[in-house]
Coordinates of C-alpha atoms in Angstrom, one line a residue:
Chain A
M1 CA 95.2 107.6 70.9
K2 CA 97.4 104.6 70.3
P3 CA 98.0 102.0 71.3
E4 CA 101.3 102.6 73.8
E5 CA 100.0 105.7 74.7
F6 CA 97.0 104.4 76.3
D7 CA 98.8 101.8 77.9
A8 CA 101.1 104.0 79.7
L9 CA 97.6 106.3 80.5
C10 CA 96.8 103.2 82.2
R11 CA 99.9 103.0 83.8
L12 CA 99.9 106.2 85.2
S13 CA 96.1 105.3 86.8
R14 CA 97.6 102.6 88.1
L15 CA 94.3 100.8 86.4
D16 CA 95.3 96.7 85.1
L17 CA 93.6 96.0 82.3
S18 CA 92.7 93.3 80.1
Q19 CA 93.2 93.2 76.6
E20 CA 90.2 93.4 75.7
E21 CA 89.5 95.7 78.2
R22 CA 92.0 97.9 76.9
E23 CA 90.9 97.7 74.0
R24 CA 87.6 98.9 74.3
L25 CA 88.4 101.9 76.5
R26 CA 90.7 102.5 74.1
G27 CA 87.8 102.8 71.4
E28 CA 85.4 104.8 73.6
F29 CA 88.3 106.9 75.5
D30 CA 88.8 108.5 71.8
S31 CA 85.0 109.1 71.4
I32 CA 84.3 111.3 74.6
L33 CA 88.0 112.8 74.3
K34 CA 86.5 113.6 70.9
Y35 CA 83.7 115.1 72.7
V36 CA 85.2 117.3 74.6
E37 CA 87.3 118.9 72.2
A38 CA 84.6 121.0 71.6
L39 CA 85.5 123.2 74.4
R40 CA 88.9 124.8 72.9
A41 CA 86.1 126.6 70.0
V42 CA 84.9 128.8 72.9
P43 CA 87.5 132.1 72.8
T44 CA 88.4 132.2 76.5
E45 CA 91.5 135.0 76.4
G46 CA 91.5 137.0 78.8
V47 CA 89.4 135.4 81.7
E48 CA 90.1 133.9 85.0
P49 CA 89.6 130.4 85.6
T50 CA 87.3 129.4 88.5
A51 CA 89.3 126.9 91.1
M52 CA 88.3 125.6 94.3
G53 CA 89.0 126.5 97.9
G54 CA 89.8 129.9 98.9
T55 CA 92.4 131.0 101.5
A56 CA 92.8 134.2 103.9
A57 CA 94.3 136.1 100.3
G58 CA 91.4 135.0 98.4
G59 CA 91.9 136.5 94.8
T60 CA 90.9 133.6 93.0
A61 CA 87.8 133.2 91.3
Q62 CA 85.4 131.0 94.1
V63 CA 82.9 129.3 93.2
H64 CA 81.0 130.7 95.3
G65 CA 81.8 134.0 95.2
E66 CA 83.5 133.5 98.6
A67 CA 87.1 133.0 99.6
R68 CA 87.1 131.7 102.2
P69 CA 89.7 131.6 105.3
L70 CA 91.6 129.0 106.8
R71 CA 89.6 127.6 109.9
A72 CA 92.9 128.2 112.8
D73 CA 96.0 126.1 113.1
E74 CA 95.3 124.2 115.9
P75 CA 95.9 120.7 117.5
G76 CA 92.4 119.2 117.6
G77 CA 91.6 115.5 117.9
S78 CA 92.1 112.3 115.7
L79 CA 90.7 109.4 115.1
P80 CA 92.4 106.7 117.4
R81 CA 94.5 104.1 114.9
A82 CA 93.0 100.9 115.5
E83 CA 90.3 102.6 114.8
A84 CA 91.9 104.2 111.4
L85 CA 93.5 100.5 110.6
R86 CA 90.6 98.5 111.3
A87 CA 89.1 99.1 107.6
S88 CA 92.8 98.1 105.8
A89 CA 92.9 93.9 103.9
R90 CA 96.4 94.1 106.0
Q91 CA 98.3 95.7 108.8
D92 CA 100.1 94.7 112.1
G93 CA 98.3 96.8 114.6
I94 CA 101.1 100.1 114.4
F95 CA 100.8 100.4 110.1
F96 CA 99.5 99.2 106.8
D97 CA 101.0 96.3 105.4
V98 CA 101.8 96.5 101.9
P99 CA 104.1 94.8 99.2
R100 CA 108.0 95.8 98.1
V101 CA 108.1 99.8 97.3
G102 CA 109.7 100.2 93.6
S103 CA 111.7 97.0 91.7
A104 CA 114.1 95.4 93.1
Chain B
M1 CA 54.6 105.6 104.6
T2 CA 52.5 107.2 102.3
K3 CA 52.3 110.8 105.3
S4 CA 54.7 113.3 104.2
A5 CA 57.0 114.0 106.4
A6 CA 55.2 117.3 108.1
D7 CA 52.2 115.0 108.7
L8 CA 54.5 112.5 110.4
A9 CA 56.7 114.5 113.1
A10 CA 52.8 115.8 114.0
A11 CA 51.4 112.7 114.5
V12 CA 54.5 111.9 116.6
R13 CA 54.9 114.8 118.6
D14 CA 51.5 115.2 119.6
G15 CA 51.8 111.6 121.1
R16 CA 48.9 110.1 118.2
R17 CA 51.8 107.5 116.8
T18 CA 55.0 106.1 118.5
I19 CA 58.1 106.1 115.6
R20 CA 57.9 102.2 116.7
D21 CA 54.3 102.5 114.6
V22 CA 56.3 104.6 112.2
A23 CA 59.1 101.8 111.5
E24 CA 56.4 98.9 110.9
E25 CA 54.5 100.9 109.0
T26 CA 58.3 101.9 106.4
L27 CA 59.5 98.4 106.2
G28 CA 55.9 96.9 106.1
A29 CA 56.3 99.3 102.8
I30 CA 59.8 98.3 101.4
E31 CA 59.0 94.5 102.5
H32 CA 55.8 95.1 100.3
R33 CA 57.9 96.2 96.7
E34 CA 61.5 96.3 97.6
G35 CA 62.5 93.0 95.2
E36 CA 61.4 94.9 92.9
V37 CA 62.5 98.3 93.0
H38 CA 65.9 97.7 94.7
A39 CA 66.5 100.9 96.5
F40 CA 68.6 100.2 99.6
L41 CA 72.1 98.5 100.0
H42 CA 72.1 98.5 103.5
L43 CA 68.8 97.5 105.0
D44 CA 68.7 96.1 108.7
P45 CA 65.4 95.6 109.6
A46 CA 66.5 95.1 113.0
E47 CA 68.2 98.2 113.6
V48 CA 65.9 100.1 112.6
R49 CA 63.0 98.6 114.8
A50 CA 66.5 99.5 117.5
R51 CA 67.1 102.9 116.8
A52 CA 62.8 104.0 117.0
D53 CA 63.0 102.3 120.5
A54 CA 65.3 104.0 121.4
L55 CA 64.0 107.5 120.1
D56 CA 60.5 106.0 121.6
A57 CA 62.3 106.1 124.9
G58 CA 64.0 109.3 124.6
A59 CA 60.5 110.6 123.6
R60 CA 59.2 109.4 126.5
A61 CA 62.0 110.6 128.9
G62 CA 61.5 114.1 128.0
A63 CA 63.6 114.6 124.9
E64 CA 63.2 117.3 122.0
R65 CA 60.5 116.9 119.3
G66 CA 61.3 118.5 116.7
P67 CA 60.4 119.0 112.7
L68 CA 62.2 115.9 111.9
F69 CA 61.8 113.6 115.4
G70 CA 61.1 110.3 114.2
V71 CA 60.9 110.6 111.0
P72 CA 62.2 107.8 108.3
V73 CA 65.4 108.9 106.2
A74 CA 67.2 107.7 103.8
L75 CA 71.0 107.9 102.6
K76 CA 72.7 108.1 99.6
D77 CA 75.8 105.7 100.0
N78 CA 78.3 107.3 99.8
L79 CA 77.8 109.3 102.7
T80 CA 79.6 107.9 105.9
T81 CA 78.2 106.1 108.9
R82 CA 79.3 104.6 111.4
D83 CA 76.4 102.2 111.8
A84 CA 76.4 100.7 108.5
P85 CA 78.7 99.9 105.9
T86 CA 79.5 102.7 103.4
T87 CA 80.3 101.0 99.5
C88 CA 79.4 104.2 97.1
G89 CA 78.4 100.7 95.2
S90 CA 81.5 99.9 94.1
R91 CA 82.9 96.3 94.8
I92 CA 86.6 98.3 95.8
L93 CA 84.8 99.7 99.0
E94 CA 83.2 96.3 99.6
G95 CA 81.7 95.6 103.3
Y96 CA 83.8 99.3 103.9
R97 CA 82.7 100.3 107.4
A98 CA 83.8 104.4 108.3
P99 CA 84.8 105.3 111.8
Y100 CA 83.1 108.4 111.6
D101 CA 79.7 110.1 110.8
A102 CA 79.1 111.7 107.9
F103 CA 78.2 116.1 108.9
V104 CA 74.8 115.3 107.4
V105 CA 74.3 111.8 109.1
E106 CA 75.3 113.5 112.7
R107 CA 73.1 116.5 112.2
L108 CA 69.9 114.2 111.4
R109 CA 70.7 111.6 114.3
E110 CA 70.7 114.5 116.5
A111 CA 67.3 116.5 115.0
G112 CA 66.1 112.6 116.5
A113 CA 65.4 111.6 112.6
L114 CA 64.6 107.9 112.2
L115 CA 67.8 106.8 109.8
V116 CA 66.8 103.7 107.2
G117 CA 69.1 102.4 104.9
K118 CA 71.3 103.3 102.4
T119 CA 70.5 103.5 99.3
N120 CA 72.0 102.5 95.6
L121 CA 73.8 104.5 93.3
D122 CA 75.8 104.9 90.3
E123 CA 79.7 104.1 91.7
F124 CA 80.8 106.2 93.1
A125 CA 77.8 108.6 91.5
M126 CA 79.2 108.5 88.1
G127 CA 76.0 107.6 86.3
S128 CA 72.2 109.1 85.1
S129 CA 70.6 105.6 85.7
T130 CA 72.1 104.0 88.3
E131 CA 72.5 100.9 86.1
R132 CA 76.0 101.3 87.3
S133 CA 76.2 99.9 90.6
A134 CA 78.6 96.8 91.1
Y135 CA 75.4 95.6 93.1
G136 CA 72.7 95.6 90.2
P137 CA 70.2 98.4 89.2
T138 CA 67.6 99.9 90.9
R139 CA 64.2 100.5 89.4
N140 CA 62.3 103.6 88.3
P141 CA 58.7 102.8 90.6
L142 CA 56.2 104.8 88.5
D143 CA 57.4 102.4 85.9
A144 CA 59.5 99.0 86.5
T145 CA 61.0 98.7 82.9
R146 CA 62.8 102.1 82.8
V147 CA 65.5 103.8 85.4
P148 CA 65.5 105.7 88.2
G149 CA 67.9 108.1 87.0
G150 CA 71.2 108.4 89.3
S151 CA 73.1 109.0 90.5
S152 CA 71.2 109.1 94.0
G153 CA 68.5 106.7 91.8
G154 CA 68.1 104.6 94.9
S155 CA 67.6 107.6 96.8
A156 CA 65.0 109.2 94.6
A157 CA 63.3 105.6 94.4
A158 CA 63.1 105.2 98.3
V159 CA 60.4 108.7 98.1
A160 CA 58.9 108.1 95.2
A161 CA 57.7 104.1 96.1
L162 CA 56.5 105.6 99.9
F163 CA 59.3 103.5 101.6
V164 CA 60.4 107.3 102.9
P165 CA 58.8 110.6 102.5
L166 CA 62.5 112.0 102.9
S167 CA 66.3 110.9 101.4
L168 CA 69.8 112.5 101.2
G169 CA 71.3 112.6 97.9
S170 CA 74.3 114.6 95.7
D171 CA 74.4 116.1 93.0
T172 CA 78.0 117.0 91.1
G173 CA 75.7 117.4 87.4
G174 CA 72.2 116.8 88.3
S175 CA 72.5 113.6 90.7
I176 CA 69.7 114.8 92.7
R177 CA 67.8 116.4 89.8
Q178 CA 67.3 114.4 87.2
P179 CA 66.0 111.3 89.7
A180 CA 63.9 113.7 90.7
A181 CA 62.5 114.0 88.0
F182 CA 62.1 110.1 86.8
C183 CA 60.9 109.4 89.9
G184 CA 58.1 111.7 89.4
I185 CA 59.2 114.3 93.0
V186 CA 61.7 117.2 94.9
G187 CA 64.6 117.4 94.3
M188 CA 67.1 120.2 95.3
K189 CA 70.6 120.8 95.1
P190 CA 70.6 123.6 97.1
T191 CA 73.9 126.5 96.4
Y192 CA 77.4 125.2 96.7
G193 CA 79.0 125.4 100.4
R194 CA 75.3 125.3 101.9
V195 CA 76.0 121.9 103.5
S196 CA 78.8 120.9 104.5
R197 CA 80.5 116.9 102.7
R198 CA 81.9 115.7 105.6
G199 CA 81.6 112.9 105.4
L200 CA 80.6 112.7 101.6
V201 CA 82.7 110.0 99.4
A202 CA 84.8 113.2 96.9
F203 CA 83.9 113.0 93.8
A204 CA 84.5 116.0 92.0
S205 CA 85.2 118.5 94.9
S206 CA 84.4 121.5 93.2
L207 CA 80.8 120.3 92.0
D208 CA 79.3 118.1 94.8
Q209 CA 76.6 119.0 97.0
I210 CA 74.2 117.3 99.3
G211 CA 71.1 117.3 98.8
V212 CA 67.5 116.7 99.3
F213 CA 64.7 114.5 98.1
A214 CA 61.0 115.3 98.8
R215 CA 57.4 114.7 97.7
N216 CA 56.8 117.9 98.1
V217 CA 58.4 121.1 98.8
R218 CA 57.4 122.4 102.3
D219 CA 59.3 118.7 103.1
A220 CA 62.2 119.4 101.1
A221 CA 62.5 122.6 103.2
R222 CA 62.3 121.0 106.2
L223 CA 65.5 118.5 105.6
L224 CA 67.3 120.7 104.0
E225 CA 67.1 123.4 107.2
A226 CA 68.5 120.3 109.3
I227 CA 71.3 120.1 106.9
A228 CA 72.8 122.9 106.1
G229 CA 75.8 124.0 107.2
P230 CA 78.5 126.1 108.6
D231 CA 80.8 123.2 109.2
P232 CA 84.5 124.1 109.7
S233 CA 85.8 120.9 109.3
D234 CA 84.5 121.5 104.9
A235 CA 86.4 124.4 104.1
T236 CA 84.0 124.8 100.6
C237 CA 81.6 125.3 103.2
L238 CA 79.2 129.0 103.2
A239 CA 80.2 130.4 106.9
E240 CA 76.6 132.3 107.6
P241 CA 74.1 130.8 108.9
P242 CA 71.5 129.3 106.9
E243 CA 68.3 130.5 106.5
P244 CA 64.8 128.9 108.3
Y245 CA 63.0 127.5 104.8
E246 CA 60.4 126.2 105.6
R247 CA 59.6 128.8 107.9
L248 CA 60.6 131.3 105.1
L249 CA 57.3 130.3 103.1
P250 CA 54.6 131.6 102.7
A251 CA 51.8 130.6 104.6
N252 CA 50.3 131.2 101.1
P253 CA 52.1 129.2 98.6
L254 CA 51.2 131.7 95.5
D255 CA 52.1 135.0 98.2
A256 CA 55.7 133.7 96.6
L257 CA 54.7 133.7 92.8
R258 CA 53.2 137.9 92.5
G259 CA 55.6 139.7 90.7
L260 CA 58.4 137.0 90.4
R261 CA 61.0 137.4 87.9
V262 CA 60.6 133.9 86.0
G263 CA 63.7 133.5 83.2
L264 CA 63.2 131.8 80.1
P265 CA 66.5 130.5 79.0
V266 CA 66.4 130.7 75.2
E267 CA 69.1 127.7 75.0
T268 CA 67.9 124.9 77.0
F269 CA 64.4 124.8 74.6
P270 CA 66.9 123.8 71.2
E271 CA 64.8 122.8 68.6
T272 CA 65.9 119.3 69.0
L273 CA 65.0 119.0 72.4
D274 CA 61.0 116.7 72.4
A275 CA 58.6 118.8 71.8
R276 CA 56.4 117.3 74.8
M277 CA 59.2 118.5 76.7
G278 CA 59.0 121.5 76.0
K279 CA 55.5 122.3 76.0
A280 CA 55.3 120.7 79.7
V281 CA 57.9 123.5 81.0
R282 CA 56.4 126.7 78.9
N283 CA 53.0 125.5 80.0
A284 CA 54.8 125.7 83.3
G285 CA 56.2 128.5 82.6
A286 CA 52.2 129.9 81.4
V287 CA 50.9 129.1 85.3
F288 CA 53.4 131.2 86.2
E289 CA 52.1 134.1 84.7
K290 CA 48.5 133.3 85.4
N291 CA 49.3 133.4 88.9
G292 CA 51.2 136.8 88.5
A293 CA 54.6 136.1 87.2
R294 CA 56.6 137.5 84.8
L295 CA 58.2 135.7 82.2
V296 CA 61.8 137.2 80.8
E297 CA 63.5 136.2 78.0
V298 CA 67.0 135.4 78.8
R299 CA 70.0 134.1 77.2
L300 CA 72.8 131.5 78.0
P301 CA 74.6 131.4 75.5
L302 CA 77.2 128.6 76.4
T303 CA 74.6 125.8 77.7
R304 CA 75.2 123.6 75.0
Y305 CA 79.5 124.0 75.7
G306 CA 78.1 123.0 79.5
I307 CA 78.6 119.0 79.5
P308 CA 81.8 119.6 77.4
T309 CA 82.8 121.4 80.9
Y310 CA 81.7 119.5 82.6
C311 CA 83.1 116.6 81.9
L312 CA 87.2 117.9 81.8
I313 CA 86.3 119.3 85.5
A314 CA 84.2 116.6 87.2
F315 CA 86.9 113.6 85.2
C316 CA 89.9 116.0 86.0
E317 CA 88.7 116.2 90.2
A318 CA 87.8 112.6 90.3
S319 CA 90.6 110.8 89.1
A320 CA 92.5 113.5 91.8
N321 CA 89.9 112.2 94.3
L322 CA 90.2 108.3 93.6
A323 CA 93.3 108.2 93.7
R324 CA 92.9 106.9 97.4
Y325 CA 91.1 103.5 97.0
D326 CA 94.7 102.0 96.1
G327 CA 94.0 98.9 98.6
V328 CA 95.8 99.8 100.9
R329 CA 94.0 101.2 104.0
Y330 CA 90.6 100.3 103.4
G331 CA 88.4 97.4 101.0
P332 CA 90.1 94.6 99.4
R333 CA 92.8 94.1 98.3
G334 CA 94.7 92.4 95.0
E335 CA 98.0 90.7 94.4
G336 CA 101.0 91.8 93.4
G337 CA 104.4 91.8 94.2
T338 CA 105.2 95.2 94.6
V339 CA 103.0 98.0 95.8
D340 CA 102.4 99.7 92.4
E341 CA 101.5 96.2 91.1
M342 CA 99.7 95.5 93.6
M343 CA 97.2 99.1 93.1
S344 CA 97.1 98.6 89.4
A345 CA 95.7 94.7 89.8
T346 CA 92.9 96.3 92.9
R347 CA 91.7 99.6 90.6
G348 CA 91.9 96.9 87.5
A349 CA 90.1 94.6 88.8
L350 CA 87.5 96.5 91.5
F351 CA 86.6 99.9 89.3
G352 CA 83.7 99.2 86.9
P353 CA 84.3 100.6 83.6
E354 CA 82.7 104.2 83.7
V355 CA 84.6 105.2 86.8
K356 CA 87.5 103.2 84.6
R357 CA 87.0 105.6 81.7
R358 CA 86.6 109.1 83.8
I359 CA 89.6 108.3 85.4
L360 CA 91.8 107.8 82.5
L361 CA 90.1 111.2 80.9
G362 CA 91.1 112.7 83.6
T363 CA 94.5 111.5 84.3
F364 CA 94.9 112.6 80.5
A365 CA 93.6 115.9 80.9
L366 CA 95.7 116.3 83.9
S367 CA 98.9 115.3 82.9
E368 CA 102.1 117.3 81.5
G369 CA 101.5 119.0 78.1
Y370 CA 97.4 118.9 78.5
A371 CA 96.6 120.2 81.6
E372 CA 96.4 124.0 80.0
A373 CA 94.1 123.1 77.1
Y374 CA 92.0 120.8 79.0
Y375 CA 91.5 121.3 82.8
G376 CA 92.4 125.2 82.5
Q377 CA 90.4 126.2 79.5
A378 CA 87.3 123.6 81.3
Q379 CA 87.8 125.7 83.8
R380 CA 88.2 129.3 81.6
V381 CA 84.9 128.5 79.7
R382 CA 83.4 128.0 84.0
T383 CA 84.1 131.4 84.5
R384 CA 82.6 132.7 81.0
I385 CA 78.9 129.7 82.6
R386 CA 79.0 131.7 86.1
R387 CA 79.2 134.8 84.4
E388 CA 76.2 134.5 81.7
Y389 CA 74.2 133.5 84.7
A390 CA 75.0 136.4 86.5
D391 CA 74.0 137.9 83.7
A392 CA 70.8 136.3 82.9
F393 CA 70.0 137.1 87.1
E394 CA 70.2 141.2 86.2
R395 CA 67.0 140.3 84.6
C396 CA 65.0 137.3 86.4
D397 CA 64.2 136.1 89.6
V398 CA 64.5 132.6 89.1
L399 CA 64.9 131.0 85.7
L400 CA 62.5 127.7 84.8
T401 CA 64.4 125.1 82.0
P402 CA 63.7 121.9 81.4
A403 CA 65.1 119.2 84.1
T404 CA 65.8 116.3 81.8
P405 CA 65.4 115.9 77.7
G406 CA 63.0 113.7 77.7
L407 CA 60.7 111.1 79.9
P408 CA 63.1 108.0 81.6
F409 CA 64.6 105.6 79.7
P410 CA 64.3 101.8 80.0
L411 CA 67.2 100.1 81.6
G412 CA 70.2 99.7 79.1
A413 CA 69.1 102.0 76.2
R414 CA 72.0 104.0 77.0
S415 CA 74.6 102.1 76.5
D416 CA 77.1 104.8 74.8
P417 CA 78.9 107.2 77.7
V418 CA 78.3 110.2 76.0
S419 CA 74.4 109.2 75.4
M420 CA 74.4 108.9 79.0
Y421 CA 76.4 112.2 80.0
L422 CA 74.0 114.0 77.5
E423 CA 71.2 113.1 80.2
D424 CA 72.5 116.4 82.4
L425 CA 72.7 118.5 79.5
F426 CA 69.7 120.9 81.6
T427 CA 71.4 120.0 85.3
V428 CA 75.4 121.1 84.0
G429 CA 74.4 124.7 84.5
P430 CA 73.8 124.6 87.3
S431 CA 76.6 122.7 89.0
L432 CA 79.1 124.4 87.1
A433 CA 78.3 128.3 88.4
G434 CA 77.7 127.2 91.9
L435 CA 74.0 127.3 91.7
P436 CA 70.9 126.3 93.6
A437 CA 68.5 124.7 91.3
L438 CA 65.6 122.1 92.0
S439 CA 63.9 120.0 90.1
L440 CA 59.7 118.9 90.1
P441 CA 57.2 117.4 88.6
C442 CA 55.0 119.5 86.1
A443 CA 53.1 117.2 83.7
Q444 CA 51.8 113.8 84.0
E445 CA 51.5 111.2 81.2
A446 CA 48.8 109.6 79.8
G447 CA 47.7 106.2 80.6
S448 CA 50.9 105.7 82.5
K449 CA 52.5 107.3 86.1
L450 CA 55.5 109.1 84.1
R451 CA 55.7 112.5 84.3
A452 CA 57.7 115.7 82.9
A453 CA 59.7 117.8 85.3
C454 CA 60.9 121.3 84.7
Q455 CA 63.9 122.6 86.9
L456 CA 64.0 126.1 88.4
I457 CA 67.7 127.2 89.2
A458 CA 68.3 130.4 91.9
P459 CA 71.3 133.1 92.3
L460 CA 73.8 131.6 95.0
R461 CA 72.6 131.7 98.5
H462 CA 69.2 132.1 97.5
D463 CA 67.9 128.7 98.8
A464 CA 64.9 131.2 100.2
R465 CA 64.0 132.4 97.1
L466 CA 64.1 129.0 95.1
L467 CA 62.1 126.6 97.4
A468 CA 59.2 129.9 97.8
A469 CA 59.4 130.1 93.5
A470 CA 59.1 126.0 94.0
A471 CA 56.0 125.9 96.6
G472 CA 54.6 128.1 94.3
I473 CA 54.3 126.8 91.6
E474 CA 53.6 123.7 93.0
A475 CA 50.7 125.0 94.8
A476 CA 49.3 126.5 91.2
L477 CA 50.5 123.9 88.9
G478 CA 48.2 121.2 91.6
P479 CA 48.0 118.3 92.4
N480 CA 46.4 116.7 88.4
L481 CA 49.1 117.6 86.2
P482 CA 48.4 118.6 83.2
A483 CA 48.7 116.5 80.5
Y484 CA 52.4 115.4 79.2

């Protein structure tokens, strides 16, 4: 992968990496990608992909072969706000506090 | 803590031992060797004593003393607990305390188990050696120069070091079976969906399953019975109630072997396999046969594509699941002028190299123009792999394979990422197919404490059959394992 393509992938992955780390990971990325590309050789024409989860409609191939119905859509309890906010590095008691969204 | 869970529970039930006494013995064993092993990330002796005293008080007040009452259990640190941190071995969750208990933790508390602490793991369960914990490696209690396997290395080591008789781990591609094999104990991944994953921090959702470590099969059955579903909070959890796994074990374990058809997949004994490992597992097959089982040769030709299939699926799902670690809701936060810069700084600084590799590959393989060729193709190959297993089980009741390609390797010996992935060669297949699988020791290396392990695999939902076959071969092999 070209350095500029890899840099774009790092941005897409929200990973800010040092130059040195980028170089190392790019080399490893290429060798792992080469390794998994062996899969292209397996004939899969007409084979349905395995899916996870399931709905009442079912239909897709499940990991454990069972289409699980969705549970009833009923309101239930939820975490108290203070509990949900507690682990955040920055919050104001009502919202999570974050820097500006988007560039100016 | 040399006693089995069954013996300990009996002693507590009969009033021969208090749980405080059990707690003191546990803490003493940990104190003695934890400096060398480093099985735990969080362990608060005062809290363990307080929990023990509360359980003793409950017992005096007439609480029901069930099969796990007073039995020490350690938890992998990717299972959420209200009263202890949950870090997943990552800096990005340093100090994090979850606001709720995992389903399995609730179950264990209800059963009166003595929760002992949170065990070390490869960061976010990504690894096969526990060297990739941000908080330092765990060492193999059988040989401290070697790795304990991973990712549930801390849970395996805690049982093998005789700290606790039982522990919980999670298995995505072998993360219970491989460390159990390396540490010379029993490790089981039940059928996908058999145990609720509410409160298991997600890595690869179509593969992740919680399972058990023990020093014998009966104890493993007891623990699985206590944690098995159903649970409406996990949409992948099987709806039917679990079976009473321990009670279903025959009184004479050898009874399970008579007439059992044991499949040996040709492809799991490749020419490249360490000859001693091949011999150890074939010998287990011979012991099956001697006790009335019938050996059947079966084919699993796609075995060699298991790791690439697994890597693509697991890494893609990981890249999606780990998007939630953005510095906003939990964990420490990096600096940045915009929210994107803050998130990228947080993730770049606090994820370890293996997590980054997997996020990058997964993000790439799910990106526009590539998703069908990579993730889509892997899920199609996976369908074929599932069919191969289904076909094999037309001809046999359980499969017998090696659990690992070799004995535990020295710390630092697998620096190349792909060489680490290959450690899971024999364990990823059952994960891709959702099958229950268990590893247990089958040979003993002369002049060391290291053991080789075999893996047994059963069809979907046949967890009880798997446990019965495992208890049978465990009894047939006996305590003095053949030489490796």
